[in-house]
Short mmCIF file of C-alpha atoms and ligand atoms in Angstrom, two decimals:
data_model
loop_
_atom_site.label_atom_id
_atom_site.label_comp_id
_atom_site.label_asym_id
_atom_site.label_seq_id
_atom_site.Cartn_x
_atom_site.Cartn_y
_atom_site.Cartn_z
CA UNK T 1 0.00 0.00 0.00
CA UNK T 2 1.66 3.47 -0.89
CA UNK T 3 -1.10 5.55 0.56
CA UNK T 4 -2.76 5.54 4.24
CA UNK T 5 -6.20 7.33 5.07
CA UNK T 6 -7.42 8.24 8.18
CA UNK T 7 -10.91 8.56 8.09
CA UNK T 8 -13.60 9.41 11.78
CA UNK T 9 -16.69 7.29 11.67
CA UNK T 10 -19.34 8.63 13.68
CA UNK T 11 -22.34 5.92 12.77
CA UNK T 12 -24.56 7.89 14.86
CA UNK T 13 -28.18 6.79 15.73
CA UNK T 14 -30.81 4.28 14.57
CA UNK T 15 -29.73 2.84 10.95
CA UNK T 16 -26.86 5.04 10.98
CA UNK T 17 -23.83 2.23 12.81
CA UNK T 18 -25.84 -0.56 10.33
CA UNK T 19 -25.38 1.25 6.94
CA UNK T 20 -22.14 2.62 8.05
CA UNK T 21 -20.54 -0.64 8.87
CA UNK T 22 -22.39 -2.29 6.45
CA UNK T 23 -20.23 0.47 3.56
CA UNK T 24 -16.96 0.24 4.94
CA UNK T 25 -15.60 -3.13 4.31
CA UNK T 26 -16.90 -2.45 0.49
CA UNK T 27 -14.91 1.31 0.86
CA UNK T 28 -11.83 -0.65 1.86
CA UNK T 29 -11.65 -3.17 -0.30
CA UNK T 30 -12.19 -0.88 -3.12
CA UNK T 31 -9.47 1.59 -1.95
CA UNK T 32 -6.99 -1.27 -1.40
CA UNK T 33 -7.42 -2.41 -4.98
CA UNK T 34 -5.97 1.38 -6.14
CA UNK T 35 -3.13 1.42 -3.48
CA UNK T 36 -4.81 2.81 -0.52
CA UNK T 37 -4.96 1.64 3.31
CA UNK T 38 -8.23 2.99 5.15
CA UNK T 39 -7.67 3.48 8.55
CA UNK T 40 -11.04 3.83 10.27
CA UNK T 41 -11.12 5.77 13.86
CA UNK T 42 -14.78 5.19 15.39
CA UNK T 43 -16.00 7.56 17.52
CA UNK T 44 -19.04 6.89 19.57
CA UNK T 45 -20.96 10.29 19.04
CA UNK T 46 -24.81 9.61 18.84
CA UNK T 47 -27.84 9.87 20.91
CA UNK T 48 -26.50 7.57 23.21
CA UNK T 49 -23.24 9.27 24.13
CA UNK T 50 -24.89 12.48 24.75
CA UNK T 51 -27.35 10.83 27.03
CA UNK T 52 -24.77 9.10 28.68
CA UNK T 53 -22.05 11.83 28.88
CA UNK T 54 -23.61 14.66 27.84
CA UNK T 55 -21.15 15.83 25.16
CA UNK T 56 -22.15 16.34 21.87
CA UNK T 57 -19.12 17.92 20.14
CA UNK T 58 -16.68 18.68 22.22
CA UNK T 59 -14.19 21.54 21.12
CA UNK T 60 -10.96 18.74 21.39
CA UNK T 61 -12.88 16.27 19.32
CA UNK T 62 -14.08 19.18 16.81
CA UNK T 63 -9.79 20.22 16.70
CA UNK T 64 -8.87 16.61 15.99
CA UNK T 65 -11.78 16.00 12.91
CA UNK T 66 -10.45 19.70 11.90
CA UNK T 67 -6.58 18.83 11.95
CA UNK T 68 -6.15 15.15 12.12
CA UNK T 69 -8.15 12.98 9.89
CA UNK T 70 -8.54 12.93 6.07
CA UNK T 71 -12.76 12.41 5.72
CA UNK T 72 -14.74 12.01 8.30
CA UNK T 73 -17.80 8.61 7.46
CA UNK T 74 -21.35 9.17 8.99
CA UNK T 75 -24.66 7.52 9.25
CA UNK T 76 -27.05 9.51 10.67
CA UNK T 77 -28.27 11.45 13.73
CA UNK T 78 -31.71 11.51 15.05
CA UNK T 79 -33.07 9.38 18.21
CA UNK T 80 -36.69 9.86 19.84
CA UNK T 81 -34.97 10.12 23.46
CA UNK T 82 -33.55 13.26 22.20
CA UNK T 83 -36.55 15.15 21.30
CA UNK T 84 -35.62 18.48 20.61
CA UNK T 85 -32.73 17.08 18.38
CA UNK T 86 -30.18 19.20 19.98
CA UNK T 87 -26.95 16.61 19.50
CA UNK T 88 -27.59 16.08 15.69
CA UNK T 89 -27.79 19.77 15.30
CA UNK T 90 -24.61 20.14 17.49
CA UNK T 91 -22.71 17.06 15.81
CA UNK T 92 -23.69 17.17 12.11
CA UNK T 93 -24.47 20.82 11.04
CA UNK T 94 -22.00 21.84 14.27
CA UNK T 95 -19.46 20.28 11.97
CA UNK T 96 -20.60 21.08 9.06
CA UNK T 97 -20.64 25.07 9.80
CA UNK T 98 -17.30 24.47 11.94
CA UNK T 99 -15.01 23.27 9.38
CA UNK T 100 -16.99 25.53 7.34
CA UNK T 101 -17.99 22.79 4.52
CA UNK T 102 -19.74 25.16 2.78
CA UNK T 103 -21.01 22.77 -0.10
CA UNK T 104 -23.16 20.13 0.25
CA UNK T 105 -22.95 18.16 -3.23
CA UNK T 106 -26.29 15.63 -3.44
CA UNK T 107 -25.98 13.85 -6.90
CA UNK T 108 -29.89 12.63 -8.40
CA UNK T 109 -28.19 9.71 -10.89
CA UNK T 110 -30.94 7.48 -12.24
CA UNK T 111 -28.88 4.29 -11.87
CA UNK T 112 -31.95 1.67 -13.01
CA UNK T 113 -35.03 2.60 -14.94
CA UNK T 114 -37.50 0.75 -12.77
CA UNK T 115 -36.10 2.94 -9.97
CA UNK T 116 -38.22 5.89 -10.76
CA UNK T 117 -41.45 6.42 -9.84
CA UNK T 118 -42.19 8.54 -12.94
CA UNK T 119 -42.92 6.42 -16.10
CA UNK T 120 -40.25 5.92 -19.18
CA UNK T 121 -37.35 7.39 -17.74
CA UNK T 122 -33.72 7.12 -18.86
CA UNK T 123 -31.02 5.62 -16.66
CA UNK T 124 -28.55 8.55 -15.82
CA UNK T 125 -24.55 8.72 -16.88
CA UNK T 126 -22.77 12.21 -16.22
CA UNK T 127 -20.81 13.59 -19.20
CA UNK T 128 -17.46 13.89 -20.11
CA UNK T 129 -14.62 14.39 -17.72
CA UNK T 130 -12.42 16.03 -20.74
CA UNK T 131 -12.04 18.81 -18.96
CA UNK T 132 -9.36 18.54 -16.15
CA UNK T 133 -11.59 19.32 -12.63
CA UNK T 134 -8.75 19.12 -10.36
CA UNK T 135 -6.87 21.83 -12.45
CA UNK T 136 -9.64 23.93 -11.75
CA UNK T 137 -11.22 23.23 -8.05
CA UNK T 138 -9.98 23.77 -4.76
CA UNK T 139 -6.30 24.64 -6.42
CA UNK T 140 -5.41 27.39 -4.41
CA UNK T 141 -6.39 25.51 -1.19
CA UNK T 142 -4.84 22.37 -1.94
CA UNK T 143 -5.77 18.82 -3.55
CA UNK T 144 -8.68 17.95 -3.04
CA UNK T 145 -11.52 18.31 -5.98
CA UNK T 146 -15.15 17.75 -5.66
CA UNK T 147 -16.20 14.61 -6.61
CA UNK T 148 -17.76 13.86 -9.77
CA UNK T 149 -20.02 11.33 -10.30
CA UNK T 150 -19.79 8.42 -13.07
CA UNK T 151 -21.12 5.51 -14.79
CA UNK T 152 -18.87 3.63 -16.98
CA UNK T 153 -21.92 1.19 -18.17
CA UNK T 154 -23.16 1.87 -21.97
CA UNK T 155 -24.60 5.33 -22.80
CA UNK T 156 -28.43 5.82 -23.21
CA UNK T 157 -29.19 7.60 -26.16
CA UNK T 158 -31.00 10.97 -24.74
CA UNK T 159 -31.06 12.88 -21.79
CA UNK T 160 -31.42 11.02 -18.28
CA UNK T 161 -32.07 11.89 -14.68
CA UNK T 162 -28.64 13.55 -13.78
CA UNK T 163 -28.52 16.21 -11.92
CA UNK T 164 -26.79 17.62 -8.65
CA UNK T 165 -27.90 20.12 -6.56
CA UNK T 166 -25.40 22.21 -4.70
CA UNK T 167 -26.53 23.37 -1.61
CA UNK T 168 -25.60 25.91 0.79
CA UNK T 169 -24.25 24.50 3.95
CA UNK T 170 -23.39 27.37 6.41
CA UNK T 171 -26.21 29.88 7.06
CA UNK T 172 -29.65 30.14 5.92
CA UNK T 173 -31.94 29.14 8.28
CA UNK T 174 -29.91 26.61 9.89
CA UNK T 175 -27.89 28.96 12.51
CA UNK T 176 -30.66 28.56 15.04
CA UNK T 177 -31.18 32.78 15.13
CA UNK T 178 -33.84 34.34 16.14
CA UNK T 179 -36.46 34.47 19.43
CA UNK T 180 -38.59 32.82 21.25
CA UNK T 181 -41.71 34.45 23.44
CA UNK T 182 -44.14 33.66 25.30
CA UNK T 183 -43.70 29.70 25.07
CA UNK T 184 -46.27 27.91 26.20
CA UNK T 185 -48.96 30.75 26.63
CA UNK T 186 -51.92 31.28 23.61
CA UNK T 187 -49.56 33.86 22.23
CA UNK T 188 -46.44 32.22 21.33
CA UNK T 189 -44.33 33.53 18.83
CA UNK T 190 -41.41 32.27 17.32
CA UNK T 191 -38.74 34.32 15.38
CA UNK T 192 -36.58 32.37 12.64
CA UNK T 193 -34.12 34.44 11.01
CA UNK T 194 -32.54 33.22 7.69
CA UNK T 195 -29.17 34.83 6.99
CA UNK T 196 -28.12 35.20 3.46
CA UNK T 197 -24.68 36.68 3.21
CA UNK T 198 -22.87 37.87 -0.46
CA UNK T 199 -19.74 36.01 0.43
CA UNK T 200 -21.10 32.76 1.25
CA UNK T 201 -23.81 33.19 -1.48
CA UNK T 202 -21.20 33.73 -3.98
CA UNK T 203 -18.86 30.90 -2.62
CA UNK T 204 -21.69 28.15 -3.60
CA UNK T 205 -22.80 30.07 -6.59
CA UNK T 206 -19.13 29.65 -7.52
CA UNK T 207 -18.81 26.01 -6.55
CA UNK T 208 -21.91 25.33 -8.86
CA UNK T 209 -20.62 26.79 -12.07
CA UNK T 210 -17.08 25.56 -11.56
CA UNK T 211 -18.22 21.96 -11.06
CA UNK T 212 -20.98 22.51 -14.39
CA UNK T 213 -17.94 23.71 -16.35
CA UNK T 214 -15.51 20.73 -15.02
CA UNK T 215 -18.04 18.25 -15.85
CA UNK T 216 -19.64 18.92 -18.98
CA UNK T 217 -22.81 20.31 -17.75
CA UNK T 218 -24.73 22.69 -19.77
CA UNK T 219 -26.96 24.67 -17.29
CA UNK T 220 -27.14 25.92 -13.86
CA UNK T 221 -30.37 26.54 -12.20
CA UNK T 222 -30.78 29.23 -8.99
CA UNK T 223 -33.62 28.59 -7.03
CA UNK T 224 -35.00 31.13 -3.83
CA UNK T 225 -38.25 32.72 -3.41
CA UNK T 226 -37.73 36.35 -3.68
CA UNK T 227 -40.72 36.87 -4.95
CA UNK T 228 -42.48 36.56 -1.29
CA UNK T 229 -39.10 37.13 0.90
CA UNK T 230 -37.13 40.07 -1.07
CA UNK T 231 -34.17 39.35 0.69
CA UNK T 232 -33.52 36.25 -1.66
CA UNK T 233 -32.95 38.97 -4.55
CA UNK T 234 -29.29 38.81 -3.13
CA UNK T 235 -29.78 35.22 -4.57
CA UNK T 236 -30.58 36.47 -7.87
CA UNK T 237 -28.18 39.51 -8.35
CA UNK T 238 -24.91 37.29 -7.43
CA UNK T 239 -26.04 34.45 -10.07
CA UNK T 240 -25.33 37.44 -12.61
CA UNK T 241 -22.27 38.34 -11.84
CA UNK T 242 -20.97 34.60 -11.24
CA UNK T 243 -22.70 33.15 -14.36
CA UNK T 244 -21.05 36.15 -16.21
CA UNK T 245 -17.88 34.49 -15.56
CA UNK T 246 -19.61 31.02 -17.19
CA UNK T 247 -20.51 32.16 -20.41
CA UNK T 248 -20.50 28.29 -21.85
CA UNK T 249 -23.23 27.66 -19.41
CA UNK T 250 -26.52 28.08 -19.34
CA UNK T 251 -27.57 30.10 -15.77
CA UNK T 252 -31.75 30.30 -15.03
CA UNK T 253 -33.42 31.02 -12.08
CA UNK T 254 -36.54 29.23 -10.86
CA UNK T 255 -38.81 30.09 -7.66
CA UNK T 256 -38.46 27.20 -5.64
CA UNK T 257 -42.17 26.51 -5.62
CA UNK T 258 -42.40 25.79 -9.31
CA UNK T 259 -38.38 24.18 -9.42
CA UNK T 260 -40.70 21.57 -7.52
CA UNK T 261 -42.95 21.29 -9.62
CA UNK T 262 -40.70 21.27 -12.81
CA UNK T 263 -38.60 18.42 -11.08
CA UNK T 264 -41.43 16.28 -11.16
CA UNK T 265 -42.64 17.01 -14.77
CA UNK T 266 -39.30 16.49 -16.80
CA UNK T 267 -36.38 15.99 -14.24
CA UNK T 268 -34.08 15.10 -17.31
CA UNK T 269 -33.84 19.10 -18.13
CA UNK T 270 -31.64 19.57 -14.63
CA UNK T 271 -27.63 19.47 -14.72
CA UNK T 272 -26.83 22.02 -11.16
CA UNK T 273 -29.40 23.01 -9.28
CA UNK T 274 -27.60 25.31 -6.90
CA UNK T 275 -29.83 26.77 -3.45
CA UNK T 276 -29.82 28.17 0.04
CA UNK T 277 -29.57 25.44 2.91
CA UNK T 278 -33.21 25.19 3.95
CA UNK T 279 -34.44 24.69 0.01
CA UNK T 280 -31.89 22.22 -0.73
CA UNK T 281 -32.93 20.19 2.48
CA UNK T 282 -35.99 19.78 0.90
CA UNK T 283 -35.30 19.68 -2.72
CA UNK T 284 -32.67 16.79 -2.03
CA UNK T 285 -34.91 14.58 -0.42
CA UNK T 286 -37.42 14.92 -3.33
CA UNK T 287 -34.56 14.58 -6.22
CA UNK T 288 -33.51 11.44 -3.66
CA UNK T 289 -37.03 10.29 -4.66
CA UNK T 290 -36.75 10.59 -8.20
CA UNK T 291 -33.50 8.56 -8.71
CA UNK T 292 -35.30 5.26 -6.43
CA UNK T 293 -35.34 6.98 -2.82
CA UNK T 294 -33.54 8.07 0.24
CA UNK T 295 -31.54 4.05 0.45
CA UNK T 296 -29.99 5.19 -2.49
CA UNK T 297 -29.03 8.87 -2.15
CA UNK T 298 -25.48 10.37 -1.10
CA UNK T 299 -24.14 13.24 -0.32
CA UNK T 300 -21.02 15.10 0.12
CA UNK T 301 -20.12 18.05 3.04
CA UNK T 302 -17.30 19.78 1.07
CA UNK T 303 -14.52 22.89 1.35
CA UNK T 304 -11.93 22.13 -1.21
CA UNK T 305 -8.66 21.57 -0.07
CA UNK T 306 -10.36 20.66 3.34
CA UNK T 307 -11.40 16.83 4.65
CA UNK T 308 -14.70 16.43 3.81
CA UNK T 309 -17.85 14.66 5.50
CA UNK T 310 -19.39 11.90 3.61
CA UNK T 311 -23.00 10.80 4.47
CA UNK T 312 -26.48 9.30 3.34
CA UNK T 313 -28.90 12.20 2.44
CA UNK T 314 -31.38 10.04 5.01
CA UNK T 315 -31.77 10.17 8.68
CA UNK T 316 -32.12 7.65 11.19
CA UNK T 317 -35.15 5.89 10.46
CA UNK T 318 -35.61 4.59 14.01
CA UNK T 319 -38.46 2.21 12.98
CA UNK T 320 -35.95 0.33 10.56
CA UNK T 321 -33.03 0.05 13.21
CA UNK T 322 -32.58 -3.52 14.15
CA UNK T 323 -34.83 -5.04 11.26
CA UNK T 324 -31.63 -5.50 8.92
CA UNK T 325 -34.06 -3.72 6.27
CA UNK T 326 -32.23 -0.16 6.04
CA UNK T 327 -30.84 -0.13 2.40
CA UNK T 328 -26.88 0.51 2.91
CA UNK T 329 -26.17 1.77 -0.82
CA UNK T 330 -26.82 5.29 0.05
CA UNK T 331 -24.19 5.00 2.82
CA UNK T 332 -22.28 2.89 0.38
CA UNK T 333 -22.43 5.66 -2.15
CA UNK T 334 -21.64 7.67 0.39
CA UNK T 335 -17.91 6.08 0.32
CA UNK T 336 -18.04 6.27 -3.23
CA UNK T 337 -18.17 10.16 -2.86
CA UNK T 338 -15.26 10.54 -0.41
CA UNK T 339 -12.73 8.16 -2.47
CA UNK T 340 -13.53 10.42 -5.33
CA UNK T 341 -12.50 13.29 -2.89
CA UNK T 342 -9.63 11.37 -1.82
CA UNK T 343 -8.98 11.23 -5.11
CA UNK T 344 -9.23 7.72 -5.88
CA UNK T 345 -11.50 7.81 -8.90
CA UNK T 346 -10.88 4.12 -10.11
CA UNK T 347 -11.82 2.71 -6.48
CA UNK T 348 -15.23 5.10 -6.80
CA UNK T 349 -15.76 4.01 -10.23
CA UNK T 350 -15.16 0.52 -8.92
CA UNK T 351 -18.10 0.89 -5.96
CA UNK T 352 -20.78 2.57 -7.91
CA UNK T 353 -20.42 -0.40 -10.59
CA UNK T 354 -21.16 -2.87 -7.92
CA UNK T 355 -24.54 -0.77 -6.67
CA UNK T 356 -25.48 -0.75 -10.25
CA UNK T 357 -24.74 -4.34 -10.82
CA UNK T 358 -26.93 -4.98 -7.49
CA UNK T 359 -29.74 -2.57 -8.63
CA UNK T 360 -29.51 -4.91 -11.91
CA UNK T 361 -29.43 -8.28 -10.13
CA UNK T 362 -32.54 -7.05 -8.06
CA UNK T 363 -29.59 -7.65 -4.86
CA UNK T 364 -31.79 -5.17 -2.99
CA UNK T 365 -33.54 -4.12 0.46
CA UNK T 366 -37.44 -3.92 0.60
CA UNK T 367 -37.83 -0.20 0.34
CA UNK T 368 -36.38 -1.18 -3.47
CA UNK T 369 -38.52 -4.34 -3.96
CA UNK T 370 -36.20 -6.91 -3.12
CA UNK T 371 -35.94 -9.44 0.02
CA UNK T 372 -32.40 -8.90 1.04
CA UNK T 373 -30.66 -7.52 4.21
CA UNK T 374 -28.55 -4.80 4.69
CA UNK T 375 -25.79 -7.33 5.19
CA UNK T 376 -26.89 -9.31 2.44
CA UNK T 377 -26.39 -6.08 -0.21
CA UNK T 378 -23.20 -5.35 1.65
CA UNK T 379 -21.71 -9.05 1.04
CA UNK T 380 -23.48 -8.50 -2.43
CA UNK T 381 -21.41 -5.24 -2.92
CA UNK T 382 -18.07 -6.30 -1.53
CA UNK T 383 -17.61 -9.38 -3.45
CA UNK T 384 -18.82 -7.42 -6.60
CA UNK T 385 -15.57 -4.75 -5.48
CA UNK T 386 -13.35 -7.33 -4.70
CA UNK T 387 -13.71 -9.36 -7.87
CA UNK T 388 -15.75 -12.42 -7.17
CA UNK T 389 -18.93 -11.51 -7.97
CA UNK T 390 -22.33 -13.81 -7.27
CA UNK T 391 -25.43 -13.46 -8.63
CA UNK T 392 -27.78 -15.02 -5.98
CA UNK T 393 -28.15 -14.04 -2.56
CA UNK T 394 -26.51 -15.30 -0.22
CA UNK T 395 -24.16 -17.03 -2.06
P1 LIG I 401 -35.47 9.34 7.56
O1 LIG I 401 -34.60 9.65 6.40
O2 LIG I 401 -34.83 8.72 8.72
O3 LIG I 401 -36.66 8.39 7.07
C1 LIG I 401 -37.62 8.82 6.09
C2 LIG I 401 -38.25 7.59 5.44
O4 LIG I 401 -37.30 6.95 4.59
C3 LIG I 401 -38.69 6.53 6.44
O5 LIG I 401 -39.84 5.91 5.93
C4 LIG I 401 -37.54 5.55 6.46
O6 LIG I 401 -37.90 4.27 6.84
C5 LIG I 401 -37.06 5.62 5.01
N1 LIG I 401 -35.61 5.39 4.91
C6 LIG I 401 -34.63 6.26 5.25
N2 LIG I 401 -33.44 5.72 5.06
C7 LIG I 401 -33.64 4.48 4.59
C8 LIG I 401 -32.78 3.42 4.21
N3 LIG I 401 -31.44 3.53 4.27
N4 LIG I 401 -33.34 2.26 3.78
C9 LIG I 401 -34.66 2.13 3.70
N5 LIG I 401 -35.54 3.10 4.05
C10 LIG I 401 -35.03 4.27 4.48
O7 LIG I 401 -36.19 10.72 7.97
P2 LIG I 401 -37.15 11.07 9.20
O8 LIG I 401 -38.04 9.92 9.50
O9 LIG I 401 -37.73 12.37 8.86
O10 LIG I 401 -36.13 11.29 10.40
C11 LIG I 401 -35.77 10.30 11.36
C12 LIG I 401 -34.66 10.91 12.23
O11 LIG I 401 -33.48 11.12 11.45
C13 LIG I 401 -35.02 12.27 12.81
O12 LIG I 401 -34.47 12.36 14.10
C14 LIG I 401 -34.33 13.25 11.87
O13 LIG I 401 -34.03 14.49 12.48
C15 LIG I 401 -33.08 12.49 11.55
N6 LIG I 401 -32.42 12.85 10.29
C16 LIG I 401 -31.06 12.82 10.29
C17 LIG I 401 -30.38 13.05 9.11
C18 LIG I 401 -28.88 13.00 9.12
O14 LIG I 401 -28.28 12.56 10.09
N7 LIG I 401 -28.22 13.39 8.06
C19 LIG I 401 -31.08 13.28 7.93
C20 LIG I 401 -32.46 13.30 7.97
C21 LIG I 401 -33.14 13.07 9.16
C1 LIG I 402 -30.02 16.36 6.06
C2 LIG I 402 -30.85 16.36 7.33
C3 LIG I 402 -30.39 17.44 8.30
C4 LIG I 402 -30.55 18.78 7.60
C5 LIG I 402 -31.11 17.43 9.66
C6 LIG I 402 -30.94 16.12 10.38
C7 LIG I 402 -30.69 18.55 10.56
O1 LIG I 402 -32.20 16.48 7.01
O2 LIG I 402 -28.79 16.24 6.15
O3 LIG I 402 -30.60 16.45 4.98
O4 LIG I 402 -31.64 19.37 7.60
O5 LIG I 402 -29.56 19.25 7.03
MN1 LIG I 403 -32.64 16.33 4.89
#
């Protein structure tokens, strides 16, 4: 092995340890095929922990995932004993505004036709990667690139369900400001405060065009809803002077009302959809939806140059904990992300084959249509990765 990662795990609550150890023998195997030793650090950070100890990100732990570790691996947070969901909001979007991962990078790639719950559609493949990404990402900041995401099956003639949606992952509504009154009494009020800043506005807006231009993509679509909260017009005025930049690509704007609604009607027309934090919460879980569902969906907490956090767009699905029903392939995917960060394309490659080849052989959980187990699609996965592929379950 020439190469040695060192990569946190926090699995987190409910499905999140099951999908998380379920992806990272598949994660290693692939990486040690291309040279690379994981070395996996778990840290016990969860529901649990904070009931137990009361910590939920501690300022040594935040300094070592800051300075010490090359990704950081998580399943999700979320437990009914911690109603309020105060440790998820400390651990995952502490971290995430912390090391200041300002993009969160959730590919919708159609990777089986039957997978979408819209008739006819095409099975996705991203375009070209002609054009050199690294040479133009995160270079003044150091290596690391955004990933990209790729099928190297056959081509479908016309356009498929491909798109990413960039999303902003520091402020918004998401810092928790604002006021509370009255609580309790038949006047309550609430104050939520969404804060949309020109730096960190154009900081995504650039991350969006830069990865469109990398990757072959024709268009970028804004979404916000100035049109009832005028403060989005920021929104609007910095997609002209970024897109001016991008004059190869296409740059719209859409009012996040009817972005849902177009998503639904021809999903195809999307390359980058590029949003504030609170829009691209939702819109994620719905492009999740189009592509076969939240067991399938990925995503990526990025700052180029910076170790990144790698995670399944879904939560903790507390009723599936236990069952051995929570589909692992969006964790799994997950991994495929971060060795594309790592920059270990062929190992990526490599692990979002052996989902596709498991979509394929119908190797899948229930909430696809099949009758395996998580394990089952991990053992599925791994011996796809490590070259000894099956095609019945279990075997
Ligand atoms: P959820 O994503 O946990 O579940 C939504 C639905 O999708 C459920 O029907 C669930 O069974 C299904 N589902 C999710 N992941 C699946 C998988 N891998 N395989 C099969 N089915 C899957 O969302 P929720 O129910 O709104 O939230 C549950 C908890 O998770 C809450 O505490 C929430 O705050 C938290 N949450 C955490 C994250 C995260 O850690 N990134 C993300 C979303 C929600
Ligand atoms: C996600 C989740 C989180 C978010 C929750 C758990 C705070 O829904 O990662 O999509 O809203 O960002
Ligand atoms: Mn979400």
């Amino acid at each position: 092995m020439d190469r040695r990662i060192s990569v946190a795990v926090i699995g987190g609550d409910g499905i999140g340890p099951e999908v998380v150890a379920t992806a990272i023998p598949i994660i290693e195997a692939a990486a040690g095929r291309h040279g690379a030793a994981m070395v996996w650090e778990h840290l016990p950070h969860g529901a649990s922990h904070y009931l137990d100890t009361g910590e939920t990100l501690s300022d040594n732990v935040y300094e070592h995932l800051r300075d010490d570790v090359d990704a950081i691996f998580l399943g999700a947070l979320g437990d009914p004993r911690v109603p309020d969901n105060e440790h998820a909001r400390d651990i995952l979007l502490g971290l995430r505004f912390r090391l200041d991962l300002y993009i969160n990078f959730r590919p919708c790639t159609l990777l089986h036709p039957d997978l979408c719950p819209l008739k006819g559609r095409k099975v996705g493949r991203s375009e070209s990667r002609t054009v050199g990404q690294s040479d133009r990402l995160g270079k003044e900041e150091g290596p690391s690139v955004l990933p990209t995401v790729r099928l190297s099956d056959g081509e479908p003639e016309g356009r498929a369900i491909d798109f990413v949606i960039f999303r902003e992952n520091t402020e918004g509504s998401y810092l928790g400001r604002g006021s509370s009154a009255n609580v309790g009494e038949p006047d309550e009020e609430h104050i939520v405060e969404g804060v949309h800043s020109a730096p960190k506005i154009e900081r995504i807006l650039r991350a969006a065009f830069e990865w469109a231009a990398a990757n072959g993509k024709r268009r970028v679509t804004m979404s916000d809803k100035a049109n009832a909260i005028p403060a989005h017009r920021i929104w609007g005025r910095l997609l002209e002077k970024v897109s001016s930049e991008f004059p190869q690509i296409d740059s719209e704007h859409r009012y996040v009302d009817a972005l849902a609604m177009e998503l639904v009607r021809d999903p195809e027309r999307f390359d980058v959809i590029v949003t504030n934090n609170l829009f691209g919460d939702i819109l994620s879980d719905l492009g999740a939806e189009l592509v076969g569902g939240l067991g399938l969906a990925a995503s990526a907490n990025l700052h180029p140059g910076r170790a990144g956090l790698f995670e399944p767009v879904h939560g903790s699905a507390p009723g599936l904990a236990g069952t051995g029903e929570a589909n692992p392939m969006a964790a799994i995917l997950a991994g495929a992300l971060m060795l594309d960060q790592l920059g270990i394309e062929p190992a990526a490659d490599r692990v979002r084959e052996a989902v596709v080849a498991a979509l394929a052989e119908g190797a899948t959980t229930p909430d696809l249509g099949g009758t395996a187990t998580t394990e089952e699609v991990g053992s599925w996965i791994a011996r796809h990765v490590s070259g000894n592929p099956s095609r019945a379950i279990g075997a």
